[in-house]
Short mmCIF file of C-alpha atoms in Angstrom, two decimals:
data_model
loop_
_atom_site.label_atom_id
_atom_site.label_comp_id
_atom_site.label_asym_id
_atom_site.label_seq_id
_atom_site.Cartn_x
_atom_site.Cartn_y
_atom_site.Cartn_z
CA MET F 1 18.07 42.42 -15.73
CA LEU F 2 19.73 42.71 -12.29
CA GLY F 3 19.77 38.93 -12.09
CA LYS F 4 21.71 38.63 -15.38
CA VAL F 5 24.18 41.26 -14.20
CA LYS F 6 24.83 39.30 -11.00
CA PHE F 7 25.11 36.08 -13.01
CA TYR F 8 27.76 37.36 -15.45
CA SER F 9 29.56 39.26 -12.68
CA SER F 10 29.78 36.00 -10.68
CA LEU F 11 31.28 34.21 -13.70
CA ILE F 12 34.01 36.82 -14.06
CA LEU F 13 34.85 36.87 -10.32
CA ALA F 14 34.76 33.05 -10.18
CA ARG F 15 37.48 32.73 -12.78
CA ALA F 16 39.60 35.41 -11.10
CA ALA F 17 39.25 33.67 -7.74
CA TYR F 18 40.13 30.28 -9.23
CA LEU F 19 43.30 31.67 -10.83
CA GLY F 20 44.28 33.14 -7.49
CA ILE F 21 43.71 29.86 -5.69
CA LYS F 22 45.81 27.90 -8.24
CA MET F 23 48.64 30.47 -8.13
CA LEU F 24 48.75 30.34 -4.32
CA ASN F 25 48.23 26.53 -4.35
CA LYS F 26 45.78 26.95 -1.45
CA SER F 27 43.22 24.26 -2.35
CA SER F 28 41.89 22.02 -5.11
CA GLY F 29 39.28 24.69 -5.86
CA THR F 30 36.34 22.27 -5.90
CA SER F 31 33.99 24.28 -3.60
CA PHE F 32 35.38 27.70 -2.62
CA VAL F 33 34.66 29.28 -6.01
CA GLY F 34 31.12 27.88 -5.91
CA MET F 35 30.60 29.26 -2.41
CA MET F 36 31.68 32.72 -3.57
CA THR F 37 29.52 32.46 -6.69
CA LEU F 38 26.39 31.65 -4.76
CA LYS F 39 27.05 34.55 -2.37
CA ILE F 40 27.13 36.95 -5.33
CA CYS F 41 24.25 35.33 -7.25
CA PRO F 42 22.11 33.04 -5.02
CA ASP F 43 20.09 31.75 -8.00
CA PHE F 44 23.22 31.15 -10.10
CA LEU F 45 22.27 27.54 -10.89
CA SER F 46 18.88 28.58 -12.26
CA HIS F 47 20.69 30.68 -14.90
CA CYS F 48 22.93 27.70 -15.81
CA VAL F 49 20.01 25.54 -16.99
CA LYS F 50 19.83 27.34 -20.35
CA TYR F 51 23.39 26.27 -21.08
CA VAL F 52 22.35 22.59 -21.23
CA LYS F 53 20.48 21.70 -24.44
CA LYS F 54 19.43 18.05 -24.23
CA GLY F 55 19.22 16.89 -20.63
CA ILE F 56 20.32 16.98 -17.02
CA VAL F 57 20.95 13.71 -15.16
CA THR F 58 21.52 13.61 -11.40
CA VAL F 59 23.03 10.72 -9.48
CA THR F 60 22.58 10.18 -5.74
CA GLY F 61 22.88 7.47 -3.12
CA THR F 62 25.21 6.57 -0.28
CA ASN F 63 27.89 4.72 -2.27
CA GLY F 64 28.87 4.75 -5.94
CA LYS F 65 27.74 8.26 -6.89
CA SER F 66 31.12 9.36 -8.21
CA THR F 67 31.83 6.21 -10.21
CA THR F 68 28.29 5.98 -11.64
CA SER F 69 28.18 9.64 -12.66
CA GLY F 70 31.70 9.33 -14.06
CA LEU F 71 30.68 6.36 -16.17
CA VAL F 72 27.52 8.12 -17.41
CA ALA F 73 29.48 11.26 -18.34
CA HIS F 74 32.13 9.21 -20.14
CA MET F 75 29.54 7.14 -22.04
CA LEU F 76 27.91 10.35 -23.32
CA LYS F 77 31.28 11.80 -24.33
CA VAL F 78 32.15 8.61 -26.23
CA ALA F 79 28.82 9.11 -28.06
CA ASN F 80 30.12 12.55 -29.14
CA GLN F 81 28.06 14.59 -26.71
CA ARG F 82 29.34 17.72 -24.95
CA VAL F 83 29.08 17.11 -21.22
CA ILE F 84 29.54 19.20 -18.10
CA HIS F 85 30.15 17.09 -14.98
CA ASN F 86 31.29 17.69 -11.40
CA LEU F 87 34.07 15.21 -11.97
CA LYS F 88 35.97 15.73 -8.72
CA GLY F 89 33.05 14.66 -6.59
CA ALA F 90 32.22 17.96 -4.82
CA ASN F 91 28.54 17.23 -4.66
CA MET F 92 26.92 19.90 -2.45
CA LEU F 93 25.44 23.08 -3.98
CA THR F 94 28.82 24.86 -3.76
CA GLY F 95 30.56 22.06 -5.64
CA VAL F 96 27.93 21.99 -8.39
CA ALA F 97 28.02 25.80 -8.70
CA ASN F 98 31.81 25.57 -8.80
CA VAL F 99 31.94 23.38 -11.91
CA PHE F 100 29.39 25.54 -13.78
CA ALA F 101 31.13 28.77 -12.78
CA LEU F 102 34.41 27.54 -14.27
CA ASN F 103 33.01 26.03 -17.47
CA VAL F 104 30.11 28.19 -18.61
CA TYR F 105 30.72 30.82 -21.28
CA PRO F 106 28.09 33.14 -22.88
CA LEU F 107 28.13 31.46 -26.30
CA LYS F 108 29.03 27.92 -25.17
CA ARG F 109 26.43 25.22 -24.77
CA PHE F 110 26.53 21.66 -23.44
CA ASP F 111 24.43 18.72 -24.60
CA TYR F 112 24.19 17.15 -21.13
CA ALA F 113 24.91 17.96 -17.53
CA VAL F 114 25.80 14.98 -15.28
CA ILE F 115 25.59 15.99 -11.65
CA GLU F 116 26.56 13.89 -8.67
CA SER F 117 24.51 15.12 -5.71
CA ASP F 118 24.79 14.60 -2.00
CA GLU F 119 21.61 12.96 -0.78
CA ALA F 120 20.74 15.77 1.66
CA TYR F 121 21.41 18.51 -0.94
CA LEU F 122 19.42 16.99 -3.81
CA THR F 123 16.19 18.73 -2.78
CA LYS F 124 18.07 22.07 -2.62
CA LEU F 125 19.57 21.47 -6.04
CA TYR F 126 16.11 20.86 -7.49
CA ASP F 127 15.00 24.28 -6.19
CA TYR F 128 17.23 25.77 -8.90
CA MET F 129 17.87 23.09 -11.47
CA GLN F 130 15.26 20.54 -12.50
CA SER F 131 16.62 17.20 -13.70
CA ASP F 132 15.44 14.95 -16.53
CA TYR F 133 16.79 11.73 -14.97
CA LEU F 134 17.69 10.68 -11.45
CA ILE F 135 19.79 7.56 -10.82
CA VAL F 136 19.68 6.27 -7.24
CA THR F 137 22.45 3.78 -6.43
CA ASN F 138 21.77 2.52 -2.86
CA LEU F 139 21.16 3.62 0.72
CA PHE F 140 23.50 2.48 3.48
CA ARG F 141 24.17 3.86 6.94
CA ASP F 142 26.55 6.81 6.49
CA GLN F 143 27.69 9.69 8.73
CA LEU F 144 25.07 9.34 11.47
CA ASP F 145 25.99 12.77 12.82
CA ARG F 146 25.03 14.41 9.49
CA TYR F 147 22.26 12.22 8.10
CA GLY F 148 20.75 10.25 10.97
CA GLU F 149 19.30 6.83 10.20
CA LEU F 150 18.39 5.56 6.75
CA ASN F 151 14.76 6.68 6.93
CA THR F 152 15.97 10.27 7.30
CA THR F 153 18.17 10.00 4.24
CA ALA F 154 15.33 8.36 2.29
CA GLU F 155 13.07 11.28 3.13
CA TYR F 156 15.60 13.74 1.75
CA ILE F 157 15.52 11.96 -1.61
CA LYS F 158 11.73 11.49 -1.61
CA ASN F 159 11.24 15.18 -0.94
CA ALA F 160 13.54 16.01 -3.88
CA ILE F 161 11.59 13.68 -6.19
CA ASP F 162 8.32 15.29 -5.12
CA LYS F 163 9.66 18.66 -6.29
CA ASN F 164 10.32 17.30 -9.76
CA LYS F 165 7.27 15.32 -10.92
CA GLN F 166 8.49 15.06 -14.55
CA LEU F 167 11.59 13.25 -13.34
CA LYS F 168 12.51 9.91 -14.93
CA LEU F 169 13.87 7.53 -12.30
CA ILE F 170 16.47 4.78 -12.60
CA LEU F 171 16.29 2.79 -9.37
CA ASN F 172 18.24 -0.10 -7.85
CA ALA F 173 15.66 -2.87 -7.49
CA ASP F 174 17.96 -4.84 -5.14
CA ASP F 175 17.83 -2.13 -2.47
CA PRO F 176 14.57 -2.39 -0.55
CA ILE F 177 14.47 1.33 0.29
CA VAL F 178 15.50 2.67 -3.13
CA ALA F 179 12.92 0.44 -4.80
CA THR F 180 10.09 2.39 -3.05
CA PHE F 181 11.07 5.73 -4.66
CA ASN F 182 8.85 5.27 -7.73
CA ARG F 183 6.90 8.46 -7.05
CA THR F 184 6.77 9.81 -10.62
CA ASP F 185 5.10 8.66 -13.86
CA TYR F 186 8.31 7.06 -15.15
CA ALA F 187 10.60 4.64 -13.34
CA VAL F 188 12.81 1.81 -14.53
CA TYR F 189 14.69 -0.68 -12.39
CA TYR F 190 18.08 -2.37 -12.60
CA GLY F 191 19.45 -5.22 -10.50
CA PHE F 192 21.24 -8.55 -10.54
CA GLU F 193 19.62 -11.94 -11.04
CA ASN F 194 22.80 -13.86 -10.24
CA VAL F 195 26.32 -13.14 -8.96
CA GLU F 196 29.31 -15.48 -9.38
CA TYR F 197 32.89 -15.07 -8.17
CA ASP F 198 36.14 -16.23 -9.77
CA CYS F 199 38.63 -14.33 -7.66
CA SER F 200 41.32 -14.88 -5.06
CA TYR F 201 39.73 -12.81 -2.32
CA GLU F 202 37.06 -13.87 0.17
CA HIS F 203 33.74 -12.48 -1.05
CA ASP F 204 31.73 -13.10 2.12
CA SER F 205 31.50 -10.14 4.47
CA HIS F 206 30.99 -10.14 8.21
CA ALA F 207 29.90 -6.50 8.36
CA PRO F 208 26.44 -5.99 9.88
CA SER F 209 23.47 -5.78 7.50
CA GLU F 210 20.43 -3.59 7.94
CA ALA F 211 17.07 -5.23 8.74
CA PHE F 212 14.08 -3.86 6.83
CA ASN F 213 10.36 -4.24 7.21
CA CYS F 214 7.87 -4.52 4.39
CA PRO F 215 5.42 -1.57 4.10
CA CYS F 216 2.92 -3.89 5.80
CA GLY F 217 5.20 -4.06 8.86
CA GLU F 218 6.48 -7.64 8.48
CA ALA F 219 10.25 -8.23 8.38
CA LEU F 220 11.58 -8.81 4.85
CA GLU F 221 13.24 -12.13 4.02
CA TYR F 222 15.70 -12.95 1.24
CA GLU F 223 15.92 -15.56 -1.52
CA LYS F 224 19.35 -14.17 -2.43
CA ARG F 225 21.50 -11.62 -0.61
CA PHE F 226 24.43 -10.27 -2.61
CA PHE F 227 25.94 -7.94 0.01
CA ALA F 228 24.58 -5.95 2.94
CA HIS F 229 20.83 -5.65 2.28
CA GLN F 230 21.17 -5.81 -1.51
CA GLY F 231 19.37 -8.82 -3.00
CA HIS F 232 16.09 -10.55 -3.72
CA TYR F 233 13.76 -9.80 -0.81
CA PHE F 234 10.14 -10.76 -0.20
CA CYS F 235 7.43 -10.55 2.44
CA LYS F 236 5.77 -13.77 3.61
CA LYS F 237 2.79 -11.92 4.98
CA CYS F 238 1.54 -9.76 2.12
CA GLY F 239 3.50 -11.06 -0.90
CA TYR F 240 5.47 -7.88 -1.50
CA LYS F 241 8.76 -8.63 -3.30
CA ARG F 242 11.64 -7.19 -5.25
CA HIS F 243 10.53 -5.30 -8.33
CA LYS F 244 10.98 -6.91 -11.75
CA CYS F 245 14.01 -5.37 -13.49
CA ASP F 246 13.90 -3.50 -16.81
CA TYR F 247 17.73 -3.92 -16.91
CA SER F 248 18.48 -7.31 -15.47
CA GLY F 249 22.09 -8.30 -14.84
CA LYS F 250 24.16 -11.43 -14.37
CA VAL F 251 27.76 -10.91 -13.32
CA LYS F 252 30.94 -12.91 -12.84
CA VAL F 253 33.40 -11.05 -10.60
CA PHE F 254 37.14 -11.57 -11.10
CA ASN F 255 40.03 -10.03 -9.16
CA ASP F 256 40.08 -6.68 -10.98
CA PHE F 257 37.28 -6.81 -13.56
CA SER F 258 33.79 -8.24 -14.07
CA GLU F 259 31.94 -9.87 -16.95
CA LEU F 260 28.41 -8.53 -17.11
CA THR F 261 25.36 -9.65 -19.08
CA VAL F 262 22.51 -7.16 -19.22
CA THR F 263 19.06 -8.28 -20.39
CA HIS F 264 16.76 -5.57 -21.72
CA ASN F 265 13.55 -6.19 -23.67
CA GLY F 266 14.45 -9.87 -23.94
CA ILE F 267 17.84 -9.23 -25.54
CA ASP F 268 21.17 -10.07 -23.87
CA PHE F 269 24.11 -7.64 -24.04
CA ASN F 270 27.56 -8.68 -22.85
CA PHE F 271 30.04 -6.23 -21.30
CA ARG F 272 33.43 -6.25 -19.61
CA VAL F 273 33.85 -3.81 -16.73
CA ASN F 274 37.47 -3.05 -15.87
CA LEU F 275 36.75 -2.19 -12.24
CA ALA F 276 37.17 -4.36 -9.13
CA GLY F 277 34.36 -5.62 -6.96
CA LEU F 278 30.63 -6.29 -7.09
CA TYR F 279 29.91 -2.74 -5.91
CA ASN F 280 31.47 -1.41 -9.15
CA ALA F 281 29.45 -3.93 -11.19
CA TYR F 282 26.36 -2.31 -9.64
CA ASN F 283 27.67 1.15 -10.60
CA ALA F 284 28.28 -0.02 -14.18
CA LEU F 285 24.82 -1.60 -14.41
CA ALA F 286 23.18 1.69 -13.34
CA ALA F 287 25.22 3.64 -15.94
CA ILE F 288 24.41 1.07 -18.67
CA ALA F 289 20.69 1.37 -17.86
CA TYR F 290 20.88 5.15 -18.30
CA ALA F 291 22.89 4.78 -21.55
CA PHE F 292 20.31 2.46 -23.10
CA GLU F 293 17.49 4.74 -21.92
CA ASN F 294 19.14 7.55 -23.88
CA GLY F 295 19.73 5.68 -27.09
CA LEU F 296 23.39 4.63 -26.82
CA ASN F 297 24.24 1.28 -28.38
CA GLN F 298 26.24 -1.66 -27.09
CA GLU F 299 29.38 -0.72 -29.01
CA GLU F 300 29.43 2.83 -27.64
CA ILE F 301 28.84 1.62 -24.09
CA GLN F 302 31.64 -1.00 -24.27
CA ARG F 303 34.02 1.54 -25.77
CA ALA F 304 33.32 3.80 -22.84
CA LEU F 305 33.81 1.00 -20.34
CA ASP F 306 37.13 0.12 -22.02
CA THR F 307 38.47 3.70 -21.89
CA TYR F 308 37.03 4.86 -18.58
CA LYS F 309 39.58 6.11 -16.06
CA SER F 310 38.66 5.95 -12.40
CA ILE F 311 37.79 9.17 -10.62
CA PHE F 312 40.39 10.01 -8.02
CA GLY F 313 40.19 7.73 -5.00
CA ARG F 314 37.69 5.30 -6.51
CA THR F 315 39.82 2.28 -7.42
CA GLU F 316 42.31 4.89 -8.69
CA LYS F 317 45.57 3.46 -9.99
CA ARG F 318 48.69 5.60 -9.60
CA THR F 319 52.44 5.21 -9.44
CA ILE F 320 53.84 6.74 -6.25
CA ASN F 321 57.62 6.84 -5.70
CA GLY F 322 57.90 4.14 -8.34
CA HIS F 323 55.39 1.75 -6.73
CA SER F 324 52.10 0.62 -8.30
CA THR F 325 49.40 2.04 -5.99
CA ILE F 326 45.66 1.64 -5.69
CA ILE F 327 43.67 4.29 -3.80
CA GLN F 328 40.21 3.36 -2.53
CA LEU F 329 37.97 5.75 -0.63
CA ILE F 330 36.32 4.31 2.48
CA LYS F 331 33.64 6.19 4.41
CA ASN F 332 30.96 3.90 5.86
CA PRO F 333 30.56 0.27 6.98
CA THR F 334 29.12 -1.29 3.85
CA GLY F 335 31.32 0.55 1.36
CA ALA F 336 34.45 -0.04 3.40
CA SER F 337 33.68 -3.74 3.85
CA GLU F 338 33.21 -4.21 0.12
CA VAL F 339 36.51 -2.43 -0.60
CA LEU F 340 38.35 -4.43 2.10
CA LYS F 341 37.39 -7.67 0.34
CA THR F 342 39.46 -6.62 -2.68
CA VAL F 343 42.66 -5.44 -0.92
CA ASP F 344 45.87 -7.15 -2.01
CA LEU F 345 47.16 -8.59 1.28
CA ASN F 346 50.68 -8.75 -0.17
CA SER F 347 50.75 -4.96 -0.61
CA ASN F 348 51.89 -2.28 1.83
CA ILE F 349 48.71 -0.85 3.29
CA VAL F 350 48.03 2.72 4.46
CA ILE F 351 44.71 3.54 6.16
CA ALA F 352 44.25 7.34 6.62
CA ILE F 353 41.22 8.36 8.66
CA ASN F 354 40.09 11.92 9.41
CA ASP F 355 37.01 13.11 11.26
CA ASN F 356 36.49 16.52 9.65
CA TYR F 357 32.99 17.67 8.83
CA ALA F 358 33.03 16.26 5.31
CA ASP F 359 34.14 12.84 6.68
CA GLY F 360 31.58 12.82 9.49
CA ARG F 361 32.63 13.39 13.08
CA ASP F 362 31.28 10.02 14.23
CA ILE F 363 33.88 7.30 13.52
CA SER F 364 31.93 4.43 15.08
CA TRP F 365 31.61 3.07 11.53
CA LEU F 366 35.20 1.76 11.84
CA TRP F 367 33.90 -0.88 14.28
CA ASP F 368 31.11 -1.94 11.92
CA SER F 369 33.48 -2.31 8.96
CA ASP F 370 35.00 -5.69 8.19
CA PHE F 371 38.70 -4.88 8.89
CA GLU F 372 39.05 -8.55 9.84
CA GLN F 373 39.60 -9.01 6.09
CA LEU F 374 43.14 -7.61 6.70
CA LYS F 375 44.14 -10.03 9.47
CA ASP F 376 46.41 -11.99 7.12
CA ALA F 377 48.18 -8.95 5.69
CA LYS F 378 51.77 -9.93 4.87
CA ARG F 379 53.39 -6.52 5.38
CA LYS F 380 53.00 -3.59 7.78
CA VAL F 381 49.66 -1.78 7.97
CA ILE F 382 50.26 1.95 8.53
CA THR F 383 47.51 4.02 10.13
CA SER F 384 47.44 7.76 9.56
CA GLY F 385 45.36 10.93 9.73
CA ILE F 386 43.62 12.61 12.67
CA ARG F 387 42.23 9.32 13.96
CA ALA F 388 45.29 7.16 13.35
CA ASN F 389 45.29 5.90 16.93
CA ASP F 390 41.63 4.85 16.75
CA MET F 391 42.29 3.04 13.48
CA ALA F 392 45.26 1.22 15.01
CA THR F 393 43.07 0.09 17.93
CA ARG F 394 40.46 -1.21 15.52
CA LEU F 395 43.10 -3.19 13.61
CA LYS F 396 44.38 -4.71 16.86
CA TYR F 397 40.86 -6.01 17.63
CA ALA F 398 40.56 -7.20 14.00
CA GLY F 399 43.34 -9.68 14.76
CA ILE F 400 46.32 -7.94 13.16
CA PRO F 401 49.46 -8.47 15.25
CA GLN F 402 50.56 -5.27 16.96
CA GLU F 403 54.09 -5.56 15.57
CA LYS F 404 52.61 -5.17 12.07
CA ILE F 405 50.74 -1.95 12.92
CA LEU F 406 52.59 1.34 12.52
CA ILE F 407 51.11 4.74 13.45
CA GLU F 408 52.18 7.82 11.49
CA HIS F 409 49.77 10.73 11.79
CA ASN F 410 51.25 12.69 8.90
CA ILE F 411 49.65 11.28 5.76
CA ARG F 412 52.49 12.26 3.44
CA LYS F 413 55.06 10.59 5.71
CA ALA F 414 52.89 7.45 6.00
CA ILE F 415 52.76 7.09 2.23
CA ASP F 416 56.50 7.74 1.94
CA ILE F 417 57.11 4.90 4.42
CA ALA F 418 54.81 2.58 2.45
CA THR F 419 56.63 3.37 -0.78
CA SER F 420 60.22 3.44 0.59
CA SER F 421 61.26 -0.01 -0.54
CA SER F 422 63.84 -0.24 -3.34
CA ASP F 423 61.91 -3.28 -4.61
CA MET F 424 59.59 -1.69 -7.15
CA THR F 425 57.55 -4.84 -7.45
CA GLU F 426 56.08 -4.13 -3.98
CA LYS F 427 52.57 -2.75 -4.39
CA VAL F 428 50.76 -0.23 -2.19
CA THR F 429 47.12 0.08 -1.16
CA ILE F 430 45.85 3.38 0.30
CA LEU F 431 42.45 3.50 2.06
CA PRO F 432 41.62 7.11 2.95
CA SER F 433 38.53 8.82 4.29
CA TYR F 434 37.24 11.75 2.22
CA THR F 435 39.34 14.67 3.47
CA ALA F 436 42.39 12.42 3.72
CA LEU F 437 41.85 11.61 0.04
CA LEU F 438 41.71 15.35 -0.80
CA LYS F 439 45.04 15.83 0.97
CA ILE F 440 46.60 12.91 -0.92
CA ASN F 441 45.33 14.36 -4.20
CA LYS F 442 47.14 17.65 -3.49
CA GLU F 443 50.47 15.99 -2.78
CA LYS F 444 53.05 15.71 -5.52
CA PHE F 445 54.79 12.33 -5.26
#
């Protein structure tokens, strides 16, 4: 009884706190309310489970969590399901509690919960909220000061899976670490058989790739490598190789969309994905696999892909001061390098880098990211944020002439400079780290 009192009290106080935050315009309110809610009712999320009738799906991995979970949530909504989803990407316990605290009502029920989870917090989430499905996108080096090396991050996810033995897994077969997570009775795999490009940008990357050993200890080799360590790997010594895919993809990547063929149970399904880059084709393939697993049909999935709007900062398209603008989050070497391939070199470019806790204090990843892709930029490249000077130095060593590099620490001013031209045909590209993205999202342009 006391638990219920705390739960309902936390709901009332959460809404009051959120109204206060919005009236004072103090923050985006994606975590503070959840932090307060968990202080009042530590097992708040356990109480929330009864408000979800059909299923809970969690999405984790280094890159693509927000887009994949956004696509899954939108596909379910298109299929007329009621969905609760941490849309704004706050993916630690406080962020998940935040979205439930602001959307749960005593007589209201949801069909599905779609929860993006930080890799390190997934095991904590499963202490309170068991999931029906887990989608794992990939594992790349990310925030060494918070996560350590990839084996540490992998252990976080494995420990979470071990807490939830009834979990159904949807795993990226092309990632040699993710493919080893089949620790429950049910796992399906997705991956690409072939990748083609028909686009103006250079699709090869010079960013460093991880080297992995087979469980037998021998170094893995590749028949095909699509980017970083994603591809068709095998071991010469013991015969271990990439898992056969239940959802097998072929993709042709264009400048700002992809054509995707997914083969499942011997049947081909064709889709158009209106998102740029191979990395987004992977996100779409993961979401399509989940949709088919849960009974959605090709028409519903394509309708969702056609009407999906990017989550803020993930290939987000906005008009700022009259200029067409694309905002792309960058936060680690592989993700940044894939984004950098797609940058319009004729656009005005702003790169805003912070080193707050949520970004990761260690910015050595800037030197592992393929900023050489910007060496032929036609206009000025403006660096901004707390580490604007470090970013400018990195661009200098990437081969960008110093006269093209402008430093403006204030992010708002940097964007104003990039969008100051009276020629409204000039486009703008903004590449922010996570907390820089949050600041941009708060600004009213």
